[in-house]
mmCIF file of C-alpha atoms and ligand atoms in Angstrom:
data_model
loop_
_atom_site.group_PDB
_atom_site.id
_atom_site.type_symbol
_atom_site.label_atom_id
_atom_site.label_comp_id
_atom_site.label_asym_id
_atom_site.label_seq_id
_atom_site.Cartn_x
_atom_site.Cartn_y
_atom_site.Cartn_z
ATOM 1 C CA UNK D 1 0.000 0.000 0.000
ATOM 2 C CA UNK D 2 1.254 3.461 -0.926
ATOM 3 C CA UNK D 3 1.761 5.979 1.890
ATOM 4 C CA UNK D 4 0.375 9.346 0.809
ATOM 5 C CA UNK D 5 1.678 12.497 2.430
ATOM 6 C CA UNK D 6 -0.005 15.839 1.894
ATOM 7 C CA UNK D 7 2.830 18.337 2.320
ATOM 8 C CA UNK D 8 2.897 22.127 2.163
ATOM 9 C CA UNK D 9 4.840 23.196 -0.954
ATOM 10 C CA UNK D 10 6.065 26.400 0.707
ATOM 11 C CA UNK D 11 6.949 25.136 4.190
ATOM 12 C CA UNK D 12 7.208 21.336 4.115
ATOM 13 C CA UNK D 13 6.258 19.801 7.476
ATOM 14 C CA UNK D 14 9.251 18.161 9.153
ATOM 15 C CA UNK D 15 7.504 14.993 10.338
ATOM 16 C CA UNK D 16 6.052 14.273 6.921
ATOM 17 C CA UNK D 17 9.389 14.775 5.177
ATOM 18 C CA UNK D 18 10.920 12.409 7.776
ATOM 19 C CA UNK D 19 8.498 9.689 6.725
ATOM 20 C CA UNK D 20 9.467 10.132 3.062
ATOM 21 C CA UNK D 21 13.176 10.213 4.006
ATOM 22 C CA UNK D 22 12.825 6.862 5.806
ATOM 23 C CA UNK D 23 11.502 5.277 2.605
ATOM 24 C CA UNK D 24 14.432 6.670 0.582
ATOM 25 C CA UNK D 25 16.899 5.305 3.169
ATOM 26 C CA UNK D 26 15.233 1.879 3.021
ATOM 27 C CA UNK D 27 15.710 1.750 -0.763
ATOM 28 C CA UNK D 28 12.073 2.431 -1.575
ATOM 29 C CA UNK D 29 10.548 4.773 -4.173
ATOM 30 C CA UNK D 30 9.122 8.186 -3.305
ATOM 31 C CA UNK D 31 7.239 10.373 -5.786
ATOM 32 C CA UNK D 32 7.652 14.087 -5.038
ATOM 33 C CA UNK D 33 6.934 17.475 -6.626
ATOM 34 C CA UNK D 34 9.560 19.703 -8.210
ATOM 35 C CA UNK D 35 9.014 23.087 -9.870
ATOM 36 C CA UNK D 36 8.899 21.339 -13.285
ATOM 37 C CA UNK D 37 6.964 18.057 -12.923
ATOM 38 C CA UNK D 38 6.609 15.318 -10.291
ATOM 39 C CA UNK D 39 9.624 13.016 -10.016
ATOM 40 C CA UNK D 40 9.863 9.341 -9.065
ATOM 41 C CA UNK D 41 12.831 9.216 -6.712
ATOM 42 C CA UNK D 42 15.226 6.696 -5.214
ATOM 43 C CA UNK D 43 18.661 6.813 -3.542
ATOM 44 C CA UNK D 44 21.037 7.325 -6.488
ATOM 45 C CA UNK D 45 23.731 5.218 -4.754
ATOM 46 C CA UNK D 46 21.472 2.155 -4.375
ATOM 47 C CA UNK D 47 21.320 0.038 -7.580
ATOM 48 C CA UNK D 48 18.484 -2.139 -6.212
ATOM 49 C CA UNK D 49 16.354 0.919 -5.530
ATOM 50 C CA UNK D 50 17.122 2.308 -9.005
ATOM 51 C CA UNK D 51 15.940 -0.915 -10.647
ATOM 52 C CA UNK D 52 12.570 -0.418 -8.950
ATOM 53 C CA UNK D 53 12.198 2.918 -10.790
ATOM 54 C CA UNK D 54 12.504 1.271 -14.204
ATOM 55 C CA UNK D 55 10.014 -1.419 -13.144
ATOM 56 C CA UNK D 56 7.448 0.995 -11.705
ATOM 57 C CA UNK D 57 7.512 3.173 -14.841
ATOM 58 C CA UNK D 58 7.897 0.417 -17.401
ATOM 59 C CA UNK D 59 10.877 2.374 -18.681
ATOM 60 C CA UNK D 60 13.541 0.966 -21.049
ATOM 61 C CA UNK D 61 16.669 0.393 -18.963
ATOM 62 C CA UNK D 62 18.971 2.206 -21.420
ATOM 63 C CA UNK D 63 17.207 5.534 -20.819
ATOM 64 C CA UNK D 64 19.284 7.305 -18.131
ATOM 65 C CA UNK D 65 17.897 9.059 -15.070
ATOM 66 C CA UNK D 66 18.523 12.598 -13.844
ATOM 67 C CA UNK D 67 20.245 12.781 -10.446
ATOM 68 C CA UNK D 68 18.849 15.453 -8.129
ATOM 69 C CA UNK D 69 21.030 17.248 -5.584
ATOM 70 C CA UNK D 70 20.402 19.864 -2.909
ATOM 71 C CA UNK D 71 23.738 21.722 -3.125
ATOM 72 C CA UNK D 72 26.661 22.405 -5.453
ATOM 73 C CA UNK D 73 28.834 20.333 -3.103
ATOM 74 C CA UNK D 74 26.568 17.332 -3.545
ATOM 75 C CA UNK D 75 26.785 17.770 -7.320
ATOM 76 C CA UNK D 76 30.560 17.998 -7.105
ATOM 77 C CA UNK D 77 30.754 14.602 -5.382
ATOM 78 C CA UNK D 78 29.318 12.949 -8.485
ATOM 79 C CA UNK D 79 31.209 14.405 -11.447
ATOM 80 C CA UNK D 80 34.720 14.917 -12.778
ATOM 81 C CA UNK D 81 34.421 18.574 -13.849
ATOM 82 C CA UNK D 82 34.690 21.424 -11.356
ATOM 83 C CA UNK D 83 31.011 22.291 -11.037
ATOM 84 C CA UNK D 84 31.470 25.738 -9.507
ATOM 85 C CA UNK D 85 33.735 26.791 -12.389
ATOM 86 C CA UNK D 86 30.626 26.730 -14.595
ATOM 87 C CA UNK D 87 28.851 30.085 -14.532
ATOM 88 C CA UNK D 88 25.628 28.353 -15.520
ATOM 89 C CA UNK D 89 25.662 26.121 -12.437
ATOM 90 C CA UNK D 90 26.231 29.096 -10.154
ATOM 91 C CA UNK D 91 23.620 31.244 -11.835
ATOM 92 C CA UNK D 92 20.775 28.872 -12.783
ATOM 93 C CA UNK D 93 20.894 26.425 -9.876
ATOM 94 C CA UNK D 94 18.704 25.843 -7.983
ATOM 95 C CA UNK D 95 16.263 25.853 -10.899
ATOM 96 C CA UNK D 96 14.625 24.028 -13.801
ATOM 97 C CA UNK D 97 17.891 23.158 -15.564
ATOM 98 C CA UNK D 98 19.683 19.806 -15.912
ATOM 99 C CA UNK D 99 23.390 19.802 -16.775
ATOM 100 C CA UNK D 100 25.131 16.760 -18.252
ATOM 101 C CA UNK D 101 28.645 16.191 -16.862
ATOM 102 C CA UNK D 102 31.151 13.326 -16.866
ATOM 103 C CA UNK D 103 30.257 10.993 -14.028
ATOM 104 C CA UNK D 104 32.686 9.544 -11.532
ATOM 105 C CA UNK D 105 32.553 6.044 -10.059
ATOM 106 C CA UNK D 106 30.110 6.865 -7.303
ATOM 107 C CA UNK D 107 27.138 6.822 -9.650
ATOM 108 C CA UNK D 108 26.111 3.216 -10.362
ATOM 109 C CA UNK D 109 25.810 2.251 -14.041
ATOM 110 C CA UNK D 110 22.079 1.480 -13.700
ATOM 111 C CA UNK D 111 21.431 5.190 -13.104
ATOM 112 C CA UNK D 112 22.964 6.255 -16.415
ATOM 113 C CA UNK D 113 22.056 3.231 -18.505
ATOM 114 C CA UNK D 114 25.774 2.556 -18.862
ATOM 115 C CA UNK D 115 26.656 6.048 -20.098
ATOM 116 C CA UNK D 116 29.844 7.819 -19.011
ATOM 117 C CA UNK D 117 27.920 11.004 -18.382
ATOM 118 C CA UNK D 118 25.231 11.915 -15.884
ATOM 119 C CA UNK D 119 22.474 14.513 -15.856
ATOM 120 C CA UNK D 120 22.474 16.547 -12.645
ATOM 121 C CA UNK D 121 19.672 18.800 -11.458
ATOM 122 C CA UNK D 122 19.536 21.041 -8.383
ATOM 123 C CA UNK D 123 15.801 21.792 -8.120
ATOM 124 C CA UNK D 124 14.363 24.866 -6.409
ATOM 125 C CA UNK D 125 11.207 23.294 -4.960
ATOM 126 C CA UNK D 126 11.196 23.342 -1.103
ATOM 127 C CA UNK D 127 9.800 19.776 -0.867
ATOM 128 C CA UNK D 128 12.386 18.376 -3.294
ATOM 129 C CA UNK D 129 15.200 20.211 -1.490
ATOM 130 C CA UNK D 130 14.047 19.038 1.948
ATOM 131 C CA UNK D 131 13.725 15.438 0.772
ATOM 132 C CA UNK D 132 17.191 15.367 -0.815
ATOM 133 C CA UNK D 133 19.098 17.224 1.901
ATOM 134 C CA UNK D 134 17.513 15.265 4.738
ATOM 135 C CA UNK D 135 18.047 11.946 2.960
ATOM 136 C CA UNK D 136 21.717 12.934 2.734
ATOM 137 C CA UNK D 137 22.077 11.264 -0.658
ATOM 138 C CA UNK D 138 21.469 12.389 -4.228
ATOM 139 C CA UNK D 139 18.082 11.236 -5.544
ATOM 140 C CA UNK D 140 17.766 9.768 -9.026
ATOM 141 C CA UNK D 141 14.375 10.607 -10.457
ATOM 142 C CA UNK D 142 12.694 10.481 -13.837
ATOM 143 C CA UNK D 143 9.285 12.061 -14.256
ATOM 144 C CA UNK D 144 6.718 10.132 -12.178
ATOM 145 C CA UNK D 145 4.507 9.000 -15.072
ATOM 146 C CA UNK D 146 4.105 5.557 -16.549
ATOM 147 C CA UNK D 147 6.437 5.358 -19.540
ATOM 148 C CA UNK D 148 4.832 7.012 -22.599
ATOM 149 C CA UNK D 149 2.297 9.087 -20.639
ATOM 150 C CA UNK D 150 2.597 12.857 -20.157
ATOM 151 C CA UNK D 151 4.634 13.851 -17.089
ATOM 152 C CA UNK D 152 2.475 14.419 -13.986
ATOM 153 C CA UNK D 153 1.917 18.054 -13.104
ATOM 154 C CA UNK D 154 -0.901 17.601 -10.580
ATOM 155 C CA UNK D 155 -1.594 15.397 -7.562
ATOM 156 C CA UNK D 156 -4.287 13.373 -9.342
ATOM 157 C CA UNK D 157 -1.892 12.545 -12.215
ATOM 158 C CA UNK D 158 0.779 11.110 -9.977
ATOM 159 C CA UNK D 159 -1.837 9.135 -8.022
ATOM 160 C CA UNK D 160 -3.316 7.824 -11.275
ATOM 161 C CA UNK D 161 0.022 6.447 -12.465
ATOM 162 C CA UNK D 162 1.796 5.475 -9.230
ATOM 163 C CA UNK D 163 -0.715 4.702 -6.469
ATOM 164 C CA UNK D 164 -0.204 1.048 -5.482
ATOM 165 C CA UNK D 165 3.077 0.755 -7.437
ATOM 166 C CA UNK D 166 5.453 2.575 -5.083
ATOM 167 C CA UNK D 167 6.053 3.015 -1.331
ATOM 168 C CA UNK D 168 5.273 6.710 -0.940
ATOM 169 C CA UNK D 169 3.780 9.689 -2.755
ATOM 170 C CA UNK D 170 4.391 13.231 -1.515
ATOM 171 C CA UNK D 171 1.515 15.417 -2.658
ATOM 172 C CA UNK D 172 2.378 19.094 -2.952
ATOM 173 C CA UNK D 173 -0.104 20.657 -5.381
ATOM 174 C CA UNK D 174 0.244 21.656 -9.014
ATOM 175 C CA UNK D 175 3.808 22.133 -10.269
ATOM 176 C CA UNK D 176 4.903 25.625 -11.313
ATOM 177 C CA UNK D 177 6.280 25.180 -14.839
ATOM 178 C CA UNK D 178 4.485 21.992 -15.874
ATOM 179 C CA UNK D 179 7.213 21.085 -18.395
ATOM 180 C CA UNK D 180 10.396 19.124 -17.731
ATOM 181 C CA UNK D 181 13.734 20.874 -17.144
ATOM 182 C CA UNK D 182 15.941 22.322 -19.859
ATOM 183 C CA UNK D 183 18.768 19.800 -20.479
ATOM 184 C CA UNK D 184 22.208 21.033 -21.574
ATOM 185 C CA UNK D 185 25.082 18.692 -22.373
ATOM 186 C CA UNK D 186 28.256 20.297 -20.991
ATOM 187 C CA UNK D 187 30.513 17.427 -22.123
ATOM 188 C CA UNK D 188 30.563 18.272 -25.847
ATOM 189 C CA UNK D 189 32.998 20.640 -27.591
ATOM 190 C CA UNK D 190 30.324 23.269 -27.314
ATOM 191 C CA UNK D 191 27.480 23.143 -24.770
ATOM 192 C CA UNK D 192 24.496 21.577 -26.519
ATOM 193 C CA UNK D 193 20.783 21.883 -25.808
ATOM 194 C CA UNK D 194 19.311 18.364 -25.576
ATOM 195 C CA UNK D 195 15.812 19.234 -24.380
ATOM 196 C CA UNK D 196 14.178 22.685 -24.403
ATOM 197 C CA UNK D 197 12.489 23.595 -21.142
ATOM 198 C CA UNK D 198 11.495 26.500 -18.911
ATOM 199 C CA UNK D 199 14.858 28.235 -19.419
ATOM 200 C CA UNK D 200 14.935 29.187 -23.109
ATOM 201 C CA UNK D 201 17.937 29.435 -25.471
ATOM 202 C CA UNK D 202 17.431 33.228 -25.537
ATOM 203 C CA UNK D 203 17.984 33.341 -21.777
ATOM 204 C CA UNK D 204 20.987 31.030 -22.061
ATOM 205 C CA UNK D 205 22.770 33.122 -24.709
ATOM 206 C CA UNK D 206 24.479 35.374 -22.123
ATOM 207 C CA UNK D 207 25.694 32.505 -19.964
ATOM 208 C CA UNK D 208 26.496 30.170 -22.853
ATOM 209 C CA UNK D 209 27.256 32.223 -25.968
ATOM 210 C CA UNK D 210 28.519 29.042 -27.645
ATOM 211 C CA UNK D 211 25.291 27.097 -27.046
ATOM 212 C CA UNK D 212 24.388 24.734 -29.877
ATOM 213 C CA UNK D 213 20.668 24.292 -30.523
ATOM 214 C CA UNK D 214 20.496 21.194 -32.705
ATOM 215 C CA UNK D 215 17.812 20.690 -35.327
ATOM 216 C CA UNK D 216 16.230 17.771 -33.412
ATOM 217 C CA UNK D 217 15.285 20.076 -30.533
ATOM 218 C CA UNK D 218 12.517 21.361 -32.779
ATOM 219 C CA UNK D 219 11.233 17.754 -32.844
ATOM 220 C CA UNK D 220 10.135 18.200 -36.446
ATOM 221 C CA UNK D 221 8.936 14.890 -37.811
ATOM 222 C CA UNK D 222 11.396 13.080 -39.991
ATOM 223 C CA UNK D 223 14.570 13.998 -38.086
ATOM 224 C CA UNK D 224 17.062 11.303 -39.051
ATOM 225 C CA UNK D 225 20.233 12.474 -37.325
ATOM 226 C CA UNK D 226 21.989 10.801 -34.390
ATOM 227 C CA UNK D 227 20.192 10.427 -31.054
ATOM 228 C CA UNK D 228 22.252 12.615 -28.719
ATOM 229 C CA UNK D 229 20.097 11.631 -25.767
ATOM 230 C CA UNK D 230 18.726 8.102 -25.323
ATOM 231 C CA UNK D 231 15.319 9.607 -24.501
ATOM 232 C CA UNK D 232 15.037 10.836 -28.095
ATOM 233 C CA UNK D 233 14.457 7.334 -29.381
ATOM 234 C CA UNK D 234 11.263 6.881 -27.467
ATOM 235 C CA UNK D 235 7.853 8.243 -28.183
ATOM 236 C CA UNK D 236 6.795 10.735 -25.548
ATOM 237 C CA UNK D 237 3.719 12.300 -24.135
ATOM 238 C CA UNK D 238 1.472 10.393 -26.483
ATOM 239 C CA UNK D 239 -2.076 10.677 -25.261
ATOM 240 C CA UNK D 240 -4.234 7.599 -25.750
ATOM 241 C CA UNK D 241 -5.983 9.362 -28.577
ATOM 242 C CA UNK D 242 -4.930 11.023 -31.763
ATOM 243 C CA UNK D 243 -3.458 14.517 -31.546
ATOM 244 C CA UNK D 244 -3.233 16.672 -34.648
ATOM 245 C CA UNK D 245 -1.041 19.762 -34.471
ATOM 246 C CA UNK D 246 -1.863 22.484 -36.981
ATOM 247 C CA UNK D 247 1.018 24.896 -37.542
ATOM 248 C CA UNK D 248 0.517 28.348 -38.986
ATOM 249 C CA UNK D 249 -0.721 31.725 -37.804
ATOM 250 C CA UNK D 250 -3.813 31.546 -35.540
ATOM 251 C CA UNK D 251 -5.962 33.003 -38.355
ATOM 252 C CA UNK D 252 -4.811 30.440 -40.923
ATOM 253 C CA UNK D 253 -4.721 27.454 -38.617
ATOM 254 C CA UNK D 254 -8.149 28.141 -37.096
ATOM 255 C CA UNK D 255 -9.719 27.825 -40.551
ATOM 256 C CA UNK D 256 -7.985 24.497 -41.110
ATOM 257 C CA UNK D 257 -8.955 23.313 -37.627
ATOM 258 C CA UNK D 258 -12.593 24.262 -38.189
ATOM 259 C CA UNK D 259 -12.564 22.202 -41.380
ATOM 260 C CA UNK D 260 -11.000 19.222 -39.577
ATOM 261 C CA UNK D 261 -13.506 19.335 -36.727
ATOM 262 C CA UNK D 262 -16.417 19.456 -39.169
ATOM 263 C CA UNK D 263 -15.042 16.434 -41.060
ATOM 264 C CA UNK D 264 -14.298 14.464 -37.905
ATOM 265 C CA UNK D 265 -16.601 11.618 -37.002
ATOM 266 C CA UNK D 266 -15.064 11.257 -33.566
ATOM 267 C CA UNK D 267 -15.581 13.276 -30.396
ATOM 268 C CA UNK D 268 -13.143 16.123 -31.055
ATOM 269 C CA UNK D 269 -11.773 19.005 -28.966
ATOM 270 C CA UNK D 270 -9.734 22.043 -29.981
ATOM 271 C CA UNK D 271 -6.771 23.182 -27.853
ATOM 272 C CA UNK D 272 -6.694 26.967 -28.175
ATOM 273 C CA UNK D 273 -6.064 30.194 -26.252
ATOM 274 C CA UNK D 274 -7.979 33.168 -24.839
ATOM 275 C CA UNK D 275 -7.104 35.165 -27.943
ATOM 276 C CA UNK D 276 -8.198 32.517 -30.441
ATOM 277 C CA UNK D 277 -11.173 30.740 -28.884
ATOM 278 C CA UNK D 278 -13.684 33.072 -30.586
ATOM 279 C CA UNK D 279 -12.313 32.100 -34.002
ATOM 280 C CA UNK D 280 -14.240 28.802 -33.706
ATOM 281 C CA UNK D 281 -17.975 28.158 -33.904
ATOM 282 C CA UNK D 282 -19.664 28.306 -30.482
ATOM 283 C CA UNK D 283 -20.792 24.691 -30.622
ATOM 284 C CA UNK D 284 -17.193 23.353 -30.842
ATOM 285 C CA UNK D 285 -15.626 21.749 -27.772
ATOM 286 C CA UNK D 286 -12.706 24.022 -26.924
ATOM 287 C CA UNK D 287 -10.095 23.987 -24.190
ATOM 288 C CA UNK D 288 -8.335 27.225 -23.421
ATOM 289 C CA UNK D 289 -4.746 26.448 -22.416
ATOM 290 C CA UNK D 290 -3.981 30.042 -21.447
ATOM 291 C CA UNK D 291 -3.072 33.276 -23.126
ATOM 292 C CA UNK D 292 -0.620 33.905 -25.947
ATOM 293 C CA UNK D 293 0.579 36.860 -23.863
ATOM 294 C CA UNK D 294 1.925 34.488 -21.209
ATOM 295 C CA UNK D 295 3.061 31.163 -22.604
ATOM 296 C CA UNK D 296 4.099 30.025 -19.101
ATOM 297 C CA UNK D 297 0.414 29.401 -18.349
ATOM 298 C CA UNK D 298 -0.020 27.460 -21.587
ATOM 299 C CA UNK D 299 3.009 25.357 -20.618
ATOM 300 C CA UNK D 300 1.650 24.733 -17.126
ATOM 301 C CA UNK D 301 -1.696 23.468 -18.495
ATOM 302 C CA UNK D 302 -0.495 21.460 -21.492
ATOM 303 C CA UNK D 303 0.272 18.057 -19.927
ATOM 304 C CA UNK D 304 -2.924 18.155 -17.871
ATOM 305 C CA UNK D 305 -4.943 18.666 -21.061
ATOM 306 C CA UNK D 306 -3.132 15.867 -22.928
ATOM 307 C CA UNK D 307 -3.781 13.515 -20.022
ATOM 308 C CA UNK D 308 -7.303 14.498 -19.013
ATOM 309 C CA UNK D 309 -9.076 15.154 -22.326
ATOM 310 C CA UNK D 310 -8.873 11.512 -23.460
ATOM 311 C CA UNK D 311 -10.197 10.471 -20.036
ATOM 312 C CA UNK D 312 -13.138 12.818 -20.606
ATOM 313 C CA UNK D 313 -14.024 10.828 -23.715
ATOM 314 C CA UNK D 314 -12.427 12.947 -26.433
ATOM 315 C CA UNK D 315 -11.050 10.770 -29.225
ATOM 316 C CA UNK D 316 -9.372 13.463 -31.297
ATOM 317 C CA UNK D 317 -7.437 16.471 -29.999
ATOM 318 C CA UNK D 318 -6.564 19.244 -32.442
ATOM 319 C CA UNK D 319 -4.087 21.841 -31.217
ATOM 320 C CA UNK D 320 -3.008 25.238 -32.404
ATOM 321 C CA UNK D 321 0.731 25.946 -32.597
ATOM 322 C CA UNK D 322 2.769 28.518 -30.656
ATOM 323 C CA UNK D 323 5.707 30.809 -31.465
ATOM 324 C CA UNK D 324 9.014 29.052 -30.843
ATOM 325 C CA UNK D 325 10.478 31.768 -28.659
ATOM 326 C CA UNK D 326 10.928 31.668 -24.900
ATOM 327 C CA UNK D 327 9.146 28.718 -23.321
ATOM 328 C CA UNK D 328 7.243 28.407 -26.630
ATOM 329 C CA UNK D 329 10.143 26.311 -27.970
ATOM 330 C CA UNK D 330 9.582 23.744 -25.200
ATOM 331 C CA UNK D 331 5.801 23.804 -25.740
ATOM 332 C CA UNK D 332 6.244 23.110 -29.458
ATOM 333 C CA UNK D 333 8.811 20.368 -28.746
ATOM 334 C CA UNK D 334 6.308 18.539 -26.508
ATOM 335 C CA UNK D 335 3.361 19.104 -28.857
ATOM 336 C CA UNK D 336 5.302 17.802 -31.848
ATOM 337 C CA UNK D 337 6.425 14.748 -29.918
ATOM 338 C CA UNK D 338 2.867 14.033 -28.832
ATOM 339 C CA UNK D 339 1.372 14.639 -32.276
ATOM 340 C CA UNK D 340 0.315 11.779 -34.506
ATOM 341 C CA UNK D 341 0.091 14.166 -37.385
ATOM 342 C CA UNK D 342 1.465 17.667 -38.029
ATOM 343 C CA UNK D 343 -0.177 19.869 -40.646
ATOM 344 C CA UNK D 344 1.271 23.147 -41.887
ATOM 345 C CA UNK D 345 -1.046 25.711 -43.410
HETATM 346 O O1 LIG I 1 12.225 18.353 -14.937
HETATM 347 C C1 LIG I 1 12.767 17.266 -15.036
HETATM 348 O O2 LIG I 1 13.847 17.109 -15.633
HETATM 349 C C2 LIG I 1 12.048 16.051 -14.379
HETATM 350 C C3 LIG I 1 12.071 16.274 -12.886
HETATM 351 C C4 LIG I 1 11.538 15.088 -12.124
HETATM 352 O O3 LIG I 1 13.369 16.580 -12.464
HETATM 353 N N1 LIG I 1 12.719 14.838 -14.752
HETATM 354 C C5 LIG I 1 12.642 14.295 -15.997
HETATM 355 O O4 LIG I 1 13.278 13.071 -16.116
HETATM 356 O O5 LIG I 1 12.037 14.794 -16.903
HETATM 357 P P1 LIG I 1 13.068 12.083 -17.340
HETATM 358 O O6 LIG I 1 13.773 10.852 -16.945
HETATM 359 O O7 LIG I 1 11.624 11.962 -17.628
HETATM 360 O O8 LIG I 1 13.807 12.741 -18.526
HETATM 361 C C6 LIG I 1 15.223 12.772 -18.500
HETATM 362 C C7 LIG I 1 15.776 12.894 -19.896
HETATM 363 C C8 LIG I 1 15.632 11.623 -20.693
HETATM 364 O O9 LIG I 1 15.189 11.948 -22.001
HETATM 365 C C9 LIG I 1 17.049 11.071 -20.740
HETATM 366 O O10 LIG I 1 17.316 10.360 -21.913
HETATM 367 C C10 LIG I 1 17.886 12.336 -20.634
HETATM 368 O O11 LIG I 1 17.157 13.160 -19.764
HETATM 369 N N2 LIG I 1 19.192 12.077 -20.015
HETATM 370 C C11 LIG I 1 19.431 11.698 -18.733
HETATM 371 N N3 LIG I 1 20.750 11.502 -18.530
HETATM 372 C C12 LIG I 1 21.359 11.765 -19.703
HETATM 373 C C13 LIG I 1 22.711 11.737 -20.157
HETATM 374 N N4 LIG I 1 23.717 11.376 -19.352
HETATM 375 N N5 LIG I 1 22.971 12.074 -21.441
HETATM 376 C C14 LIG I 1 21.955 12.444 -22.268
HETATM 377 N N6 LIG I 1 20.658 12.478 -21.910
HETATM 378 C C15 LIG I 1 20.360 12.148 -20.660
HETATM 379 MG MG1 LIG I 2 9.882 11.577 -18.522
#
């Protein structure tokens, strides 16, 4: 039976964190909130515990895990590079950024799927920080969803996927960003963006003027280049139903979407925004993800919509596209990965 702990996200209660810490120390799994998405954590030094993560998620064992730390010193214990010599570590940690470094021997091979490198993240969420620092060990954690489902951003999502499968779930409300961390590989000749996230390339330009943003980050269909990150091989965020992404200006795409909805014989819903919802006939099912003025809200609501709309009986989701600047790049990356079909108008 899964122990559920309702914990304050601002001021985590000591006793409740202690309960979660005991599970980590015993080699059990604990799901917990971070400012990006919920993570499924285990002691990163305990190979047996790490194996349980792959089992609980149904995750391929060659897809490496991110190791979460609660200080720069803890990060330094795990990697060969001098962490504090990297401006980006000093400036963006704690925060929604994962940095890939060369691992030392302390990280078991099961954590990295046999890779020589390890992704390290120093999250800013008070519950995550309390759990890690009081456990006294780094915590390896992928997103707390079943493999192939959207990452959990709300309490009900993590319960849906993990209740009964793991020892403990820490419930701490809706996560702030709702999209997984920005991943940057620091081990290449030039730092390379592997996954767009809450911290955009524009914001990274000052800290990492040399940053490479590879073509695959756009997640355009048909990318045939090398997989720089094992996660790229796997299909992500696919809702149980068909998602069609229509790219183009809101005016152009709304016409195409209207046509598609009218042709559709299935229960269909349009994913749109405050600014565009009126472009569709009143009798259409529409979900407003947020406003185009603040794409952070769209990002925070996206995974919830992809997860919940199918459960509400919708068989076809049709989404508008977003500008690829700021967090919009991460939104488009996730939408394209989830899409069964992408249309450009
Ligand atoms: O925001 C996040 O990053 C969340 C929270 C829980 O921290 N975690 C997360 O983990 O999204 P996960 O396992 O769902 O995604 C980690 C991604 C995978 O695509 C994996 O392939 C990649 O990071 N990755 C991990 N270690 C890597 C490495 N050494 N080299 C390249 N890619 C790596
Ligand atoms: Mg994941």
